[in-house]
Amino acid sequence: MWIDHNSFSAERDHDKEHDDGLLDIIHGSDNVTVSWNTFEDHFKGSLVDHSDKNSGEDTGHLKVTYPHHHFSDVYSRIPILRFGTGHFYNNYVRGAGTAAHSRRGAQTHVENNVFRTTKIAVTTGRSSDVDGYANLRRNDLGCAATEISRTRTFTSPPYSWSAGPVSSVVASVTAQAGAGRL
C-alpha cells in the first residue's frame, strides 16, 4: 500500500483523547509506504498497531516506511510503532512533544531527519511495559533529547532507498510534501 502526497490536519482545541490519530495503520497491515505527506495541528500523528495486546495479529507484520514528511505541531506518534519494523527517513519534525516512538519489541531505523522545537526525538519506552528498539543515523536533533534503551540489527530495510542529505531535508519537504505538490 502506498499513501502519498496528502495533507492531514485537525485541531488541538480539545484534549488529546478527543480524536484518534491522523493516519493509523492497524490489524496486521503490511508493506505500507507513507510518503511526502504533511501532518499538522493535532495531538496524534500516526499510529502503527492499535493496541499493546495485539501481538498475535501483528507480530511479523506492520512493515512500514515513512520518508519525506513535514510534521508541524503534532504532539506525538510521529509515528508510534508496536511489534513491526519501521524506516523513518528524510522527515522534518517541528513542534512535537514525542516524535518517533518504538515499543512492544518494534524496531525502528531513524535516519537523516531534522527535529526542531521537539522535546523527545526518539524513544523506545514510555507508556509500555516492553520497550522497542531504535537505531539512529545522521539525524539533526536540534535540541531534542533521545530516550533509547535498546538497539538492534534493523539498520537496513529489505529494499533499495537513497536518503537525501540532512542539509536539504527542510527545503525539500516544505516545498514538496502535501496534497497537490508533485
Tab-separated table of C-alpha atoms in Angstrom:
chain	number	residue	atom	x	y	z
A	1	MET	CA	0.000	0.000	0.000
A	2	TRP	CA	1.253	3.489	-0.779
A	3	ILE	CA	-0.133	6.651	0.864
A	4	ASP	CA	1.428	9.609	-0.937
A	5	HIS	CA	1.106	13.437	-1.137
A	6	ASN	CA	-1.749	14.040	1.308
A	7	SER	CA	-2.321	16.778	3.852
A	8	PHE	CA	-3.585	15.559	7.229
A	9	SER	CA	-4.693	18.055	9.864
A	10	ALA	CA	-7.182	18.585	12.643
A	11	GLU	CA	-7.155	20.922	15.602
A	12	ARG	CA	-5.933	20.949	19.148
A	13	ASP	CA	-8.908	22.707	20.752
A	14	HIS	CA	-9.842	19.557	22.699
A	15	ASP	CA	-7.769	17.283	24.906
A	16	LYS	CA	-5.635	14.534	23.354
A	17	GLU	CA	-8.275	11.826	23.932
A	18	HIS	CA	-10.920	13.618	21.818
A	19	ASP	CA	-9.657	12.392	18.426
A	20	ASP	CA	-7.612	9.433	17.279
A	21	GLY	CA	-4.566	9.646	15.019
A	22	LEU	CA	-4.477	11.430	11.688
A	23	LEU	CA	-3.318	8.232	9.933
A	24	ASP	CA	-3.413	4.853	11.657
A	25	ILE	CA	-2.091	1.587	10.202
A	26	ILE	CA	-3.571	-1.353	12.117
A	27	HIS	CA	-4.647	-5.027	12.197
A	28	GLY	CA	-1.737	-6.822	10.558
A	29	SER	CA	-1.282	-4.339	7.725
A	30	ASP	CA	1.973	-4.914	5.940
A	31	ASN	CA	4.396	-3.373	3.453
A	32	VAL	CA	2.971	0.144	3.743
A	33	THR	CA	4.797	3.224	2.474
A	34	VAL	CA	3.602	6.611	3.680
A	35	SER	CA	5.456	9.335	1.742
A	36	TRP	CA	5.528	13.082	1.029
A	37	ASN	CA	2.636	13.990	3.360
A	38	THR	CA	2.029	16.836	5.767
A	39	PHE	CA	0.675	16.255	9.274
A	40	GLU	CA	-0.407	19.399	11.149
A	41	ASP	CA	-2.037	20.667	14.322
A	42	HIS	CA	-3.007	17.512	16.134
A	43	PHE	CA	-2.141	15.532	19.246
A	44	LYS	CA	-1.614	12.168	17.489
A	45	GLY	CA	0.088	11.861	14.108
A	46	SER	CA	0.300	8.244	13.001
A	47	LEU	CA	-0.176	5.013	14.916
A	48	VAL	CA	1.144	1.686	13.639
A	49	ASP	CA	-0.767	-1.034	15.554
A	50	HIS	CA	-3.740	-0.194	17.701
A	51	SER	CA	-3.023	-1.997	20.983
A	52	ASP	CA	-0.247	-3.295	23.216
A	53	LYS	CA	-2.285	-6.519	23.411
A	54	ASN	CA	-2.463	-7.255	19.674
A	55	SER	CA	0.772	-9.213	19.251
A	56	GLY	CA	-0.983	-12.304	17.868
A	57	GLU	CA	-2.254	-10.475	14.797
A	58	ASP	CA	0.615	-8.037	14.328
A	59	THR	CA	3.884	-9.829	15.101
A	60	GLY	CA	5.706	-10.443	11.827
A	61	HIS	CA	3.660	-7.741	10.086
A	62	LEU	CA	3.483	-3.944	10.263
A	63	LYS	CA	6.461	-3.272	7.995
A	64	VAL	CA	6.202	0.458	7.286
A	65	THR	CA	8.273	3.189	5.663
A	66	TYR	CA	7.879	6.934	6.338
A	67	PRO	CA	10.012	9.118	4.010
A	68	HIS	CA	9.744	12.862	3.256
A	69	HIS	CA	7.096	14.242	5.633
A	70	HIS	CA	6.539	17.558	7.310
A	71	PHE	CA	5.136	17.114	10.817
A	72	SER	CA	4.166	20.538	12.175
A	73	ASP	CA	2.733	20.981	15.662
A	74	VAL	CA	1.818	17.317	16.043
A	75	TYR	CA	2.330	16.411	19.682
A	76	SER	CA	3.148	12.680	19.417
A	77	ARG	CA	3.021	9.458	17.366
A	78	ILE	CA	5.433	10.577	14.665
A	79	PRO	CA	4.935	7.618	14.282
A	80	ILE	CA	4.384	5.230	17.168
A	81	LEU	CA	5.179	1.650	16.206
A	82	ARG	CA	4.423	-1.601	18.023
A	83	PHE	CA	5.558	-5.133	17.049
A	84	GLY	CA	6.708	-4.309	13.476
A	85	THR	CA	9.611	-2.644	11.708
A	86	GLY	CA	9.694	0.973	10.617
A	87	HIS	CA	12.012	3.059	8.486
A	88	PHE	CA	11.692	6.801	9.184
A	89	TYR	CA	13.898	8.996	6.977
A	90	ASN	CA	14.223	12.478	5.452
A	91	ASN	CA	11.428	13.942	7.604
A	92	TYR	CA	11.117	17.395	9.132
A	93	VAL	CA	9.524	17.380	12.597
A	94	ARG	CA	8.710	20.731	14.222
A	95	GLY	CA	6.851	21.330	17.469
A	96	ALA	CA	6.495	17.791	18.849
A	97	GLY	CA	6.456	16.513	22.399
A	98	THR	CA	7.477	12.950	21.492
A	99	ALA	CA	8.252	12.111	17.865
A	100	ALA	CA	9.384	8.610	16.740
A	101	HIS	CA	8.270	6.060	19.328
A	102	SER	CA	9.138	2.364	19.179
A	103	ARG	CA	7.675	-0.029	21.738
A	104	ARG	CA	6.477	-3.606	22.325
A	105	GLY	CA	9.544	-5.012	20.549
A	106	ALA	CA	9.159	-2.931	17.387
A	107	GLN	CA	12.333	-1.983	15.553
A	108	THR	CA	12.737	1.473	14.040
A	109	HIS	CA	15.534	2.800	11.863
A	110	VAL	CA	15.616	6.623	12.050
A	111	GLU	CA	17.920	8.377	9.586
A	112	ASN	CA	18.576	11.779	8.035
A	113	ASN	CA	15.714	13.587	9.808
A	114	VAL	CA	15.565	17.126	11.168
A	115	PHE	CA	13.919	17.843	14.544
A	116	ARG	CA	13.142	21.403	15.708
A	117	THR	CA	11.348	22.559	18.872
A	118	THR	CA	10.868	18.894	19.705
A	119	LYS	CA	11.304	17.580	23.256
A	120	ILE	CA	11.982	13.876	22.576
A	121	ALA	CA	13.033	12.964	19.015
A	122	VAL	CA	13.135	9.189	19.507
A	123	THR	CA	12.043	6.961	22.387
A	124	THR	CA	11.901	3.206	22.909
A	125	GLY	CA	9.933	3.168	26.133
A	126	ARG	CA	7.192	5.382	27.543
A	127	SER	CA	3.690	4.074	28.211
A	128	SER	CA	4.531	0.432	27.576
A	129	ASP	CA	5.791	-2.398	29.725
A	130	VAL	CA	8.002	-3.681	26.854
A	131	ASP	CA	10.449	-1.336	25.155
A	132	GLY	CA	11.099	-1.236	21.438
A	133	TYR	CA	14.369	-0.788	19.579
A	134	ALA	CA	15.739	2.183	17.648
A	135	ASN	CA	18.821	2.788	15.560
A	136	LEU	CA	19.745	6.343	14.605
A	137	ARG	CA	21.915	7.520	11.726
A	138	ARG	CA	22.822	11.081	10.644
A	139	ASN	CA	19.893	12.958	12.229
A	140	ASP	CA	19.879	16.640	13.136
A	141	LEU	CA	18.293	16.523	16.579
A	142	GLY	CA	18.481	20.264	17.227
A	143	CYS	CA	17.910	20.487	20.980
A	144	ALA	CA	15.769	17.342	21.143
A	145	ALA	CA	16.663	14.526	23.506
A	146	THR	CA	16.549	10.800	22.789
A	147	GLU	CA	15.456	8.009	25.144
A	148	ILE	CA	16.821	4.836	23.587
A	149	SER	CA	17.075	1.873	25.916
A	150	ARG	CA	17.661	-0.782	23.236
A	151	THR	CA	19.159	-1.033	19.757
A	152	ARG	CA	19.058	-3.968	17.393
A	153	THR	CA	20.182	-5.072	13.962
A	154	PHE	CA	17.432	-3.427	11.875
A	155	THR	CA	19.588	-0.820	10.155
A	156	SER	CA	18.949	-1.737	6.536
A	157	PRO	CA	15.405	-2.361	5.269
A	158	PRO	CA	14.924	-5.081	2.617
A	159	TYR	CA	14.548	-2.622	-0.279
A	160	SER	CA	16.647	-0.050	-2.113
A	161	TRP	CA	16.468	3.548	-0.967
A	162	SER	CA	18.568	6.648	-1.014
A	163	ALA	CA	18.287	9.005	1.933
A	164	GLY	CA	18.979	12.579	0.889
A	165	PRO	CA	21.366	14.726	2.900
A	166	VAL	CA	20.127	16.166	6.170
A	167	SER	CA	21.076	19.655	4.945
A	168	SER	CA	18.358	19.558	2.256
A	169	VAL	CA	15.518	17.949	4.243
A	170	VAL	CA	13.743	21.122	5.417
A	171	ALA	CA	13.750	22.824	1.998
A	172	SER	CA	12.792	19.666	0.124
A	173	VAL	CA	9.966	18.613	2.424
A	174	THR	CA	8.415	22.065	2.917
A	175	ALA	CA	8.383	22.609	-0.875
A	176	GLN	CA	7.180	19.182	-1.993
A	177	ALA	CA	5.203	17.412	0.752
A	178	GLY	CA	1.427	17.552	0.951
A	179	ALA	CA	-1.615	17.436	-1.306
A	180	GLY	CA	-1.267	18.975	-4.748
A	181	ARG	CA	2.526	19.060	-4.716
A	182	LEU	CA	4.225	16.633	-7.051
